[in-house]
């Protein structure tokens, strides 16, 4: 399967600061990227879907002004958590796919965010 | 409402003790059921995709089966390295997204 990387793998920040997480598709062109959030002992919850060159589509209950997603190229998507608060502490996982096959997603290794 | 329920929440086995994990689902228009393995602090690792009732797939000690209401992941003679959380996800429904269960945490003791 395709290789997807995330950077950083973990980050600790102070409350009120912003954090950017990168998701890279290393060996294929990802027309679609997905961002998930996973709390301890909970399922992966889809936050948003982004298509290259378009605005992201956010799931119900996810604040688009707080979780900024940019998908400017076929190999890179970024998630910026703005004005982070302790309740944003979670495991953020991206996946990459192609728009005509949304069922086939290649997952990144995840980023652990801790907000103090 | 589209939903995926996995049981048990946790399972502890002795090495060599075979067992099964369950994934029950309700989704309108199932287009695929997926099994993933997730190690602590890592992203999901793809194992299987099943598309229709009656389908079975195998990989080493793992075998996945599918009915119209549920899927089973059978683990034969597990080894300690099989310890992980196993996630089930369905693709379909009104939104056409992957819907995940909470997973089953498997621990295999030597």
Coordinates of N, CA and C in Angstrom, one line a residue:
Chain A
X1 N 0.8 -1.2 0.0 CA 0.0 0.0 0.0 C 0.8 1.3 0.0
X2 N 0.2 2.4 -0.2 CA 0.9 3.6 -0.3 C 1.4 4.1 1.1
X3 N 2.4 4.9 1.1 CA 3.0 5.4 2.4 C 2.6 6.8 2.7
X4 N 2.1 7.0 3.8 CA 1.6 8.3 4.3 C 2.4 8.7 5.6
X5 N 3.0 9.9 5.6 CA 3.7 10.3 6.8 C 3.0 11.5 7.5
X6 N 3.3 11.6 8.7 CA 2.7 12.8 9.5 C 3.9 13.4 10.3
X7 N 3.8 14.7 10.4 CA 4.8 15.4 11.2 C 4.2 16.6 11.9
X8 N 4.4 16.8 13.2 CA 5.3 15.9 14.0 C 4.5 14.6 14.5
X9 N 5.2 13.7 15.1 CA 4.6 12.5 15.6 C 3.9 12.8 17.0
X10 N 4.5 13.8 17.7 CA 3.8 14.3 18.9 C 4.2 15.7 19.1
X11 N 3.3 16.4 19.8 CA 3.6 17.9 20.1 C 2.9 18.2 21.3
X12 N 3.6 19.1 22.1 CA 3.0 19.6 23.3 C 3.0 21.1 23.2
X13 N 1.9 21.7 23.5 CA 1.8 23.2 23.3 C 1.0 23.8 24.5
X14 N 1.2 25.1 24.6 CA 0.4 25.8 25.7 C -1.0 26.2 25.2
X15 N -1.9 26.3 26.1 CA -3.2 26.7 25.8 C -3.2 28.1 25.1
X16 N -4.0 28.2 24.0 CA -4.1 29.5 23.3 C -3.1 29.6 22.1
X17 N -2.2 28.7 22.0 CA -1.3 28.7 20.8 C -1.9 27.8 19.7
X18 N -1.3 28.0 18.5 CA -1.7 27.2 17.3 C -0.7 26.2 17.0
X19 N -1.2 25.1 16.5 CA -0.3 24.0 16.1 C -0.6 23.5 14.7
X20 N 0.4 23.3 13.9 CA 0.2 22.8 12.5 C 0.7 21.3 12.4
X21 N -0.1 20.5 11.8 CA 0.2 19.1 11.6 C 0.3 18.9 10.1
X22 N 1.3 18.2 9.6 CA 1.5 18.0 8.2 C 1.2 16.5 7.9
X23 N 0.6 16.3 6.8 CA 0.3 14.9 6.3 C 0.8 14.8 4.9
X24 N 1.7 13.9 4.6 CA 2.3 13.8 3.3 C 2.1 12.4 2.7
X25 N 1.7 12.4 1.4 CA 1.5 11.1 0.7 C 2.9 11.0 -0.1
X26 N 3.6 10.0 0.3 CA 5.0 9.9 -0.2 C 5.1 9.2 -1.6
X27 N 4.2 8.4 -2.0 CA 4.5 7.7 -3.2 C 3.3 7.6 -4.1
X28 N 2.3 8.4 -3.9 CA 1.2 8.5 -4.8 C 0.5 9.9 -4.7
X29 N -0.2 10.2 -5.7 CA -0.9 11.5 -5.7 C -2.3 11.4 -5.1
X30 N -2.4 12.0 -3.9 CA -3.7 11.9 -3.2 C -4.6 13.0 -3.5
X31 N -5.6 12.8 -4.3 CA -6.6 13.8 -4.6 C -7.5 14.1 -3.4
X32 N -7.6 13.2 -2.5 CA -8.4 13.4 -1.3 C -7.7 13.0 -0.1
X33 N -7.8 13.9 0.9 CA -7.2 13.5 2.2 C -8.2 13.7 3.3
X34 N -8.1 12.8 4.3 CA -9.1 12.8 5.4 C -8.4 13.1 6.7
X35 N -9.0 13.8 7.6 CA -8.5 14.0 8.9 C -9.4 13.4 10.0
X36 N -8.8 12.6 10.8 CA -9.6 11.9 11.9 C -9.0 12.4 13.2
X37 N -9.9 12.2 14.3 CA -9.4 12.4 15.6 C -9.8 11.2 16.4
X38 N -9.0 10.8 17.3 CA -9.2 9.6 18.1 C -8.9 9.9 19.6
X39 N -9.9 9.9 20.4 CA -9.8 10.0 21.9 C -9.5 8.6 22.4
X40 N -8.9 8.5 23.6 CA -8.6 7.2 24.2 C -9.8 6.3 24.3
X41 N -9.6 5.1 23.9 CA -10.7 4.1 23.9 C -11.9 4.4 23.1
X42 N -11.7 5.4 22.1 CA -12.8 5.7 21.3 C -12.5 5.4 19.8
X43 N -13.5 5.5 19.0 CA -13.3 5.2 17.6 C -12.7 6.4 16.9
X44 N -12.1 6.1 15.7 CA -11.7 7.2 14.9 C -12.9 8.0 14.4
X45 N -12.9 9.3 14.6 CA -14.0 10.1 14.1 C -13.5 11.0 13.0
X46 N -14.2 11.0 11.9 CA -13.8 11.8 10.8 C -14.1 13.3 11.1
X47 N -13.1 14.1 10.9 CA -13.3 15.6 11.2 C -13.6 16.3 9.9
X48 N -12.9 16.0 8.8 CA -13.0 16.7 7.6 C -12.4 15.9 6.4
X49 N -12.9 16.3 5.3 CA -12.4 15.7 4.0 C -11.9 16.9 3.1
X50 N -10.7 16.7 2.6 CA -10.2 17.8 1.7 C -9.9 17.2 0.4
X51 N -10.2 17.9 -0.7 CA -9.8 17.6 -2.0 C -8.8 18.7 -2.5
X52 N -7.8 18.2 -3.2 CA -6.7 19.1 -3.6 C -7.2 20.3 -4.3
X53 N -6.9 21.4 -3.9 CA -7.2 22.7 -4.5 C -8.6 23.2 -4.2
X54 N -9.3 22.5 -3.3 CA -10.7 22.9 -2.9 C -10.7 23.1 -1.4
X55 N -11.8 23.8 -1.0 CA -12.0 23.9 0.5 C -12.4 22.6 1.1
X56 N -12.1 22.4 2.3 CA -12.4 21.2 3.0 C -13.9 21.1 3.4
X57 N -14.4 19.9 3.5 CA -15.7 19.6 3.9 C -15.6 19.1 5.3
X58 N -16.3 19.8 6.3 CA -16.2 19.5 7.7 C -17.4 18.7 8.1
X59 N -17.2 17.7 9.0 CA -18.3 17.0 9.6 C -19.0 17.8 10.6
X60 N -20.2 17.4 10.8 CA -21.1 18.1 11.8 C -20.4 18.2 13.1
X61 N -20.4 19.4 13.7 CA -19.8 19.5 15.0 C -18.4 19.9 15.1
X62 N -17.7 19.9 13.9 CA -16.3 20.3 13.8 C -16.2 21.7 13.4
X63 N -15.6 22.6 14.2 CA -15.5 24.0 13.9 C -14.4 24.3 12.8
X64 N -14.9 24.7 11.7 CA -13.9 25.0 10.6 C -13.0 26.1 10.8
X65 N -13.4 27.1 11.7 CA -12.5 28.2 12.0 C -11.4 27.8 13.0
X66 N -11.6 26.7 13.7 CA -10.7 26.2 14.7 C -9.7 25.2 14.1
X67 N -10.2 24.4 13.2 CA -9.4 23.4 12.6 C -9.3 23.7 11.1
X68 N -8.2 24.4 10.8 CA -8.0 24.9 9.4 C -7.2 23.8 8.6
X69 N -7.8 23.5 7.5 CA -7.2 22.5 6.6 C -6.8 23.1 5.3
X70 N -5.6 22.8 4.9 CA -5.1 23.2 3.6 C -4.6 22.0 2.8
X71 N -5.1 21.9 1.6 CA -4.6 20.8 0.7 C -4.2 21.4 -0.6
X72 N -3.1 22.0 -0.5 CA -2.6 22.8 -1.7 C -2.0 21.9 -2.8
X73 N -1.5 20.7 -2.5 CA -0.9 19.9 -3.5 C -1.4 18.5 -3.3
X74 N -1.0 17.7 -4.3 CA -1.5 16.3 -4.3 C -0.7 15.4 -3.3
X75 N 0.3 16.0 -2.6 CA 1.1 15.2 -1.7 C 1.1 15.8 -0.3
X76 N 0.4 16.9 -0.1 CA 0.5 17.5 1.2 C -0.8 18.1 1.6
X77 N -1.2 17.8 2.9 CA -2.3 18.5 3.5 C -1.9 18.9 4.9
X78 N -2.4 20.0 5.4 CA -2.0 20.4 6.7 C -3.3 20.7 7.5
X79 N -3.2 20.4 8.8 CA -4.3 20.7 9.8 C -3.7 21.6 10.8
X80 N -4.3 22.8 10.9 CA -3.8 23.7 12.0 C -4.9 23.8 13.0
X81 N -4.5 23.5 14.2 CA -5.4 23.7 15.4 C -5.2 25.1 15.9
X82 N -6.1 26.0 15.8 CA -5.9 27.3 16.2 C -6.4 27.5 17.7
X83 N -5.7 28.4 18.4 CA -6.1 28.7 19.8 C -6.4 27.4 20.5
X84 N -5.4 26.5 20.6 CA -5.7 25.1 21.1 C -6.0 25.2 22.6
X85 N -6.9 24.3 23.1 CA -7.3 24.2 24.5 C -7.1 22.8 24.9
X86 N -7.0 22.5 26.2 CA -6.8 21.2 26.7 C -7.7 20.1 26.1
X87 N -9.0 20.5 25.9 CA -9.9 19.6 25.3 C -9.6 19.2 23.9
X88 N -8.7 19.9 23.2 CA -8.3 19.5 21.9 C -7.2 18.5 21.9
X89 N -6.7 18.1 23.1 CA -5.7 17.1 23.2 C -6.3 15.8 22.7
X90 N -5.6 15.2 21.8 CA -6.1 14.0 21.1 C -5.1 13.4 20.2
X91 N -5.4 12.3 19.5 CA -4.6 11.7 18.5 C -5.2 12.0 17.2
X92 N -4.4 12.7 16.4 CA -4.9 13.1 15.1 C -4.3 12.3 14.0
X93 N -5.1 11.7 13.1 CA -4.7 10.8 12.1 C -5.2 11.3 10.8
X94 N -4.3 11.3 9.8 CA -4.7 11.6 8.4 C -4.7 10.4 7.6
X95 N -5.4 10.4 6.5 CA -5.4 9.4 5.5 C -5.4 10.0 4.1
X96 N -4.9 9.2 3.2 CA -4.9 9.7 1.8 C -5.6 8.8 0.9
X97 N -6.2 9.3 -0.1 CA -6.9 8.5 -1.0 C -7.1 9.2 -2.3
X98 N -8.0 8.6 -3.1 CA -8.3 9.2 -4.4 C -9.8 9.4 -4.5
X99 N -10.2 10.5 -5.1 CA -11.6 10.9 -5.0 C -12.6 9.8 -5.5
X100 N -12.1 9.0 -6.5 CA -13.1 8.1 -7.0 C -13.1 6.8 -6.3
X101 N -12.2 6.7 -5.2 CA -12.2 5.5 -4.4 C -12.1 5.9 -2.9
X102 N -13.2 6.4 -2.4 CA -13.1 6.9 -1.0 C -13.0 5.8 0.0
X103 N -13.3 4.5 -0.5 CA -13.2 3.4 0.5 C -11.7 3.0 0.7
X104 N -10.9 3.3 -0.2 CA -9.5 3.0 -0.1 C -8.7 4.1 0.5
X105 N -8.3 4.0 1.7 CA -7.6 5.1 2.4 C -6.3 4.5 3.0
X106 N -5.2 5.3 2.9 CA -4.0 4.9 3.4 C -3.7 5.8 4.6
X107 N -3.5 5.2 5.8 CA -3.5 6.0 7.0 C -2.0 6.4 7.4
X108 N -1.9 7.6 7.9 CA -0.6 8.0 8.5 C -0.5 7.4 9.9
X109 N 0.7 7.7 10.4 CA 1.0 7.1 11.8 C 0.4 7.9 12.9
X110 N -0.2 9.0 12.7 CA -0.8 9.8 13.7 C 0.1 10.8 14.4
X111 N -0.6 11.8 15.0 CA 0.1 12.9 15.7 C -0.6 13.0 17.1
X112 N 0.2 12.9 18.1 CA -0.3 13.0 19.5 C -0.2 14.5 19.9
X113 N -1.3 15.1 20.1 CA -1.3 16.5 20.5 C -1.7 16.6 22.0
X114 N -0.9 17.3 22.8 CA -1.2 17.5 24.2 C -1.2 19.0 24.4
X115 N -2.3 19.6 24.9 CA -2.4 21.0 25.1 C -2.4 21.2 26.6
X116 N -1.4 22.0 27.1 CA -1.3 22.2 28.6 C -2.1 23.4 29.1
Chain B
X1 N -29.6 5.2 11.8 CA -28.2 5.8 12.0 C -27.2 4.7 11.7
X2 N -26.2 5.1 10.9 CA -25.1 4.1 10.6 C -24.3 3.9 11.9
X3 N -24.0 2.6 12.2 CA -23.3 2.3 13.4 C -22.5 1.1 13.3
X4 N -21.3 1.1 14.0 CA -20.5 -0.1 14.1 C -20.2 -0.4 15.6
X5 N -20.4 -1.6 16.0 CA -20.2 -2.0 17.4 C -19.3 -3.2 17.4
X6 N -18.2 -3.1 18.1 CA -17.3 -4.2 18.3 C -17.3 -4.8 19.6
X7 N -17.1 -6.1 19.7 CA -17.1 -6.8 21.0 C -16.1 -8.0 20.9
X8 N -15.5 -8.4 22.0 CA -15.5 -7.6 23.2 C -14.7 -6.4 23.2
X9 N -14.8 -5.6 24.2 CA -13.9 -4.4 24.2 C -12.5 -4.7 24.4
X10 N -12.2 -5.8 25.2 CA -10.9 -6.2 25.4 C -10.9 -7.8 25.5
X11 N -9.8 -8.4 25.1 CA -9.7 -9.8 25.1 C -8.3 -10.2 25.4
X12 N -8.2 -11.1 26.4 CA -6.9 -11.6 26.8 C -6.8 -13.1 26.5
X13 N -5.8 -13.5 25.8 CA -5.7 -14.9 25.4 C -4.3 -15.4 25.8
X14 N -4.2 -16.7 25.9 CA -2.9 -17.3 26.1 C -2.4 -17.6 24.7
X15 N -1.1 -17.6 24.5 CA -0.5 -17.9 23.2 C -1.1 -19.3 22.8
X16 N -1.5 -19.4 21.5 CA -2.1 -20.6 21.0 C -3.6 -20.8 21.2
X17 N -4.2 -19.9 22.0 CA -5.6 -20.0 22.3 C -6.4 -19.3 21.2
X18 N -7.1 -20.0 20.4 CA -7.8 -19.3 19.3 C -9.1 -18.7 19.8
X19 N -9.5 -17.6 19.1 CA -10.7 -16.9 19.4 C -11.2 -16.1 18.3
X20 N -12.4 -15.4 18.5 CA -12.9 -14.5 17.5 C -13.3 -13.2 18.0
X21 N -13.2 -12.2 17.2 CA -13.6 -10.8 17.5 C -14.9 -10.5 16.6
X22 N -15.8 -9.8 17.2 CA -17.1 -9.5 16.5 C -17.2 -8.1 16.1
X23 N -17.8 -7.8 14.9 CA -18.1 -6.5 14.5 C -19.5 -6.5 14.0
X24 N -20.4 -5.9 14.7 CA -21.8 -5.8 14.2 C -22.0 -4.4 13.6
X25 N -22.8 -4.3 12.5 CA -23.0 -3.1 11.9 C -24.4 -2.8 11.4
X26 N -24.8 -1.6 11.4 CA -26.0 -1.2 10.7 C -25.6 0.0 9.8
X27 N -25.8 -0.2 8.5 CA -25.5 0.8 7.6 C -26.4 0.6 6.3
X28 N -26.8 1.7 5.8 CA -27.6 1.7 4.6 C -26.7 1.5 3.4
X29 N -26.8 0.5 2.7 CA -26.0 0.3 1.5 C -24.5 0.1 1.8
X30 N -24.3 -1.1 2.4 CA -22.9 -1.4 2.7 C -22.1 -1.6 1.4
X31 N -21.0 -0.9 1.3 CA -20.1 -1.0 0.1 C -18.8 -1.6 0.5
X32 N -18.6 -1.9 1.7 CA -17.3 -2.6 2.1 C -17.2 -2.6 3.6
X33 N -16.6 -3.6 4.1 CA -16.2 -3.7 5.5 C -14.7 -3.9 5.7
X34 N -14.1 -3.2 6.5 CA -12.7 -3.2 6.6 C -12.2 -3.6 8.0
X35 N -11.1 -4.3 8.1 CA -10.5 -4.6 9.3 C -9.1 -4.0 9.3
X36 N -8.7 -3.4 10.4 CA -7.4 -2.8 10.6 C -6.8 -3.2 11.9
X37 N -5.5 -3.2 11.9 CA -4.8 -3.4 13.2 C -4.2 -2.1 13.6
X38 N -4.3 -1.7 14.9 CA -3.7 -0.5 15.4 C -2.8 -0.8 16.6
X39 N -1.6 -0.5 16.5 CA -0.7 -0.6 17.6 C -0.7 0.7 18.4
X40 N -0.3 0.7 19.7 CA -0.4 1.9 20.5 C 0.4 3.1 19.9
X41 N -0.2 4.2 19.8 CA 0.5 5.4 19.3 C 0.7 5.4 17.8
X42 N 0.0 4.5 17.0 CA 0.2 4.4 15.6 C -1.1 4.5 14.9
X43 N -1.0 4.7 13.6 CA -2.2 4.8 12.8 C -2.7 3.4 12.4
X44 N -3.9 3.2 11.9 CA -4.4 1.9 11.5 C -3.6 1.3 10.4
X45 N -3.4 0.0 10.5 CA -2.7 -0.8 9.4 C -3.8 -1.7 8.8
X46 N -3.9 -1.5 7.5 CA -5.0 -2.3 6.7 C -4.7 -3.8 6.8
X47 N -5.8 -4.5 7.1 CA -5.8 -6.0 7.0 C -6.6 -6.6 5.9
X48 N -7.9 -6.3 5.9 CA -8.8 -6.9 5.0 C -9.9 -6.0 4.5
X49 N -10.5 -6.2 3.4 CA -11.7 -5.6 2.9 C -12.6 -6.8 2.5
X50 N -13.9 -6.7 3.0 CA -14.9 -7.7 2.6 C -16.0 -6.9 1.9
X51 N -16.6 -7.4 0.9 CA -17.6 -6.6 0.1 C -19.0 -7.3 0.2
X52 N -19.1 -8.6 0.3 CA -20.4 -9.2 0.3 C -20.5 -10.3 1.3
X53 N -21.7 -10.6 1.7 CA -22.0 -11.6 2.6 C -21.5 -13.0 2.1
X54 N -20.9 -13.7 3.0 CA -20.3 -15.0 2.6 C -18.9 -15.0 2.2
X55 N -18.4 -13.8 2.0 CA -17.0 -13.6 1.6 C -16.0 -13.9 2.8
X56 N -14.9 -14.5 2.5 CA -13.9 -14.8 3.6 C -12.5 -14.4 3.0
X57 N -11.7 -13.9 3.9 CA -10.3 -13.6 3.5 C -9.4 -14.0 4.7
X58 N -8.2 -14.5 4.3 CA -7.2 -15.0 5.3 C -5.9 -14.3 5.1
X59 N -5.2 -14.1 6.2 CA -3.8 -13.6 6.2 C -3.1 -14.2 7.4
X60 N -2.2 -15.1 7.2 CA -1.5 -15.7 8.2 C -2.4 -16.3 9.3
X61 N -2.4 -15.9 10.5 CA -3.3 -16.4 11.5 C -4.7 -15.8 11.6
X62 N -4.9 -14.9 10.7 CA -6.2 -14.1 10.7 C -7.1 -14.5 9.6
X63 N -8.4 -14.6 9.9 CA -9.4 -14.9 8.9 C -10.6 -14.1 9.2
X64 N -11.0 -13.3 8.2 CA -12.2 -12.4 8.3 C -13.4 -13.0 7.5
X65 N -14.6 -13.0 8.1 CA -15.8 -13.4 7.5 C -16.8 -12.3 7.6
X66 N -17.8 -12.4 6.7 CA -18.9 -11.4 6.6 C -20.2 -12.0 6.4
X67 N -21.2 -11.5 7.2 CA -22.6 -11.8 7.0 C -23.3 -10.5 6.7
X68 N -24.6 -10.6 6.6 CA -25.4 -9.3 6.3 C -25.5 -8.4 7.5
X69 N -25.1 -8.9 8.7 CA -25.2 -8.1 9.9 C -23.9 -7.9 10.7
X70 N -23.0 -8.8 10.4 CA -21.8 -8.7 11.2 C -20.6 -9.4 10.5
X71 N -19.4 -9.1 11.1 CA -18.2 -9.7 10.6 C -17.4 -10.3 11.8
X72 N -16.7 -11.3 11.5 CA -15.9 -11.9 12.5 C -14.4 -11.9 12.1
X73 N -13.5 -11.6 13.0 CA -12.1 -11.8 12.8 C -11.6 -12.9 13.7
X74 N -11.3 -14.1 13.0 CA -10.9 -15.2 13.7 C -9.4 -15.2 13.8
X75 N -8.9 -15.5 15.0 CA -7.4 -15.5 15.2 C -7.1 -17.0 15.7
X76 N -6.3 -17.6 14.8 CA -6.0 -19.0 15.1 C -4.5 -19.1 15.7
X77 N -4.5 -19.8 16.8 CA -3.2 -19.9 17.5 C -2.4 -18.6 17.6
X78 N -2.9 -17.6 18.3 CA -2.3 -16.3 18.3 C -0.9 -16.3 19.0
X79 N -0.1 -15.4 18.6 CA 1.2 -15.2 19.2 C 1.2 -13.8 19.9
X80 N 2.2 -13.6 20.8 CA 2.2 -12.3 21.5 C 2.3 -11.1 20.5
X81 N 2.9 -11.3 19.4 CA 3.0 -10.2 18.4 C 1.7 -9.9 17.8
X82 N 0.7 -10.7 18.0 CA -0.6 -10.3 17.5 C -1.4 -9.4 18.4
X83 N -0.8 -9.1 19.6 CA -1.4 -8.1 20.5 C -1.5 -6.7 19.9
X84 N -2.6 -6.2 19.9 CA -2.9 -4.9 19.2 C -4.4 -4.6 19.4
X85 N -4.8 -3.4 19.0 CA -6.3 -3.1 18.9 C -6.7 -3.4 17.5
X86 N -7.8 -4.1 17.3 CA -8.3 -4.4 16.0 C -9.5 -3.6 15.7
X87 N -9.5 -2.8 14.7 CA -10.6 -1.9 14.3 C -11.4 -2.5 13.2
X88 N -12.7 -2.3 13.2 CA -13.6 -2.6 12.2 C -14.2 -1.3 11.6
X89 N -14.3 -1.2 10.3 CA -14.9 0.0 9.8 C -15.8 -0.4 8.6
X90 N -16.9 0.3 8.4 CA -17.8 0.1 7.2 C -17.8 1.3 6.3
X91 N -17.9 1.0 5.1 CA -18.0 2.1 4.1 C -19.3 2.0 3.4
X92 N -20.0 3.1 3.5 CA -21.4 3.2 2.9 C -22.2 4.2 3.5
X93 N -23.5 4.0 3.7 CA -24.3 5.0 4.3 C -24.6 6.2 3.5
X94 N -25.3 7.1 4.1 CA -25.7 8.3 3.4 C -24.6 9.2 3.1
X95 N -23.5 9.2 3.9 CA -22.4 10.2 3.8 C -21.3 9.6 2.9
X96 N -21.3 8.2 2.8 CA -20.2 7.6 2.0 C -18.9 7.8 2.6
X97 N -18.8 7.7 4.0 CA -17.5 7.7 4.7 C -17.2 6.4 5.4
X98 N -16.0 6.3 5.9 CA -15.6 5.2 6.7 C -16.1 5.4 8.1
X99 N -16.9 4.5 8.7 CA -17.4 4.6 10.0 C -16.7 3.5 10.8
X100 N -16.0 3.9 11.9 CA -15.2 3.0 12.7 C -15.9 2.6 13.9
X101 N -15.6 1.3 14.4 CA -16.0 0.9 15.7 C -14.9 1.3 16.7
X102 N -15.1 1.1 18.0 CA -14.2 1.5 19.0 C -13.0 0.5 19.1
X103 N -13.1 -0.6 18.5 CA -12.0 -1.5 18.5 C -12.1 -2.6 19.6
X104 N -11.3 -3.7 19.4 CA -11.1 -4.7 20.4 C -9.6 -4.7 20.7
X105 N -9.3 -4.5 22.0 CA -7.9 -4.6 22.4 C -7.5 -6.0 22.7
X106 N -6.7 -6.6 21.9 CA -6.3 -8.0 22.1 C -4.9 -8.1 22.8
X107 N -4.8 -8.9 23.8 CA -3.6 -9.1 24.5 C -3.3 -10.6 24.5
X108 N -2.2 -11.0 24.0 CA -1.8 -12.4 23.9 C -0.6 -12.6 24.8
X109 N -0.8 -13.4 25.8 CA 0.3 -13.7 26.8 C 1.1 -15.0 26.4
X110 N 2.4 -14.9 26.6 CA 3.2 -16.1 26.2 C 3.0 -17.2 27.2

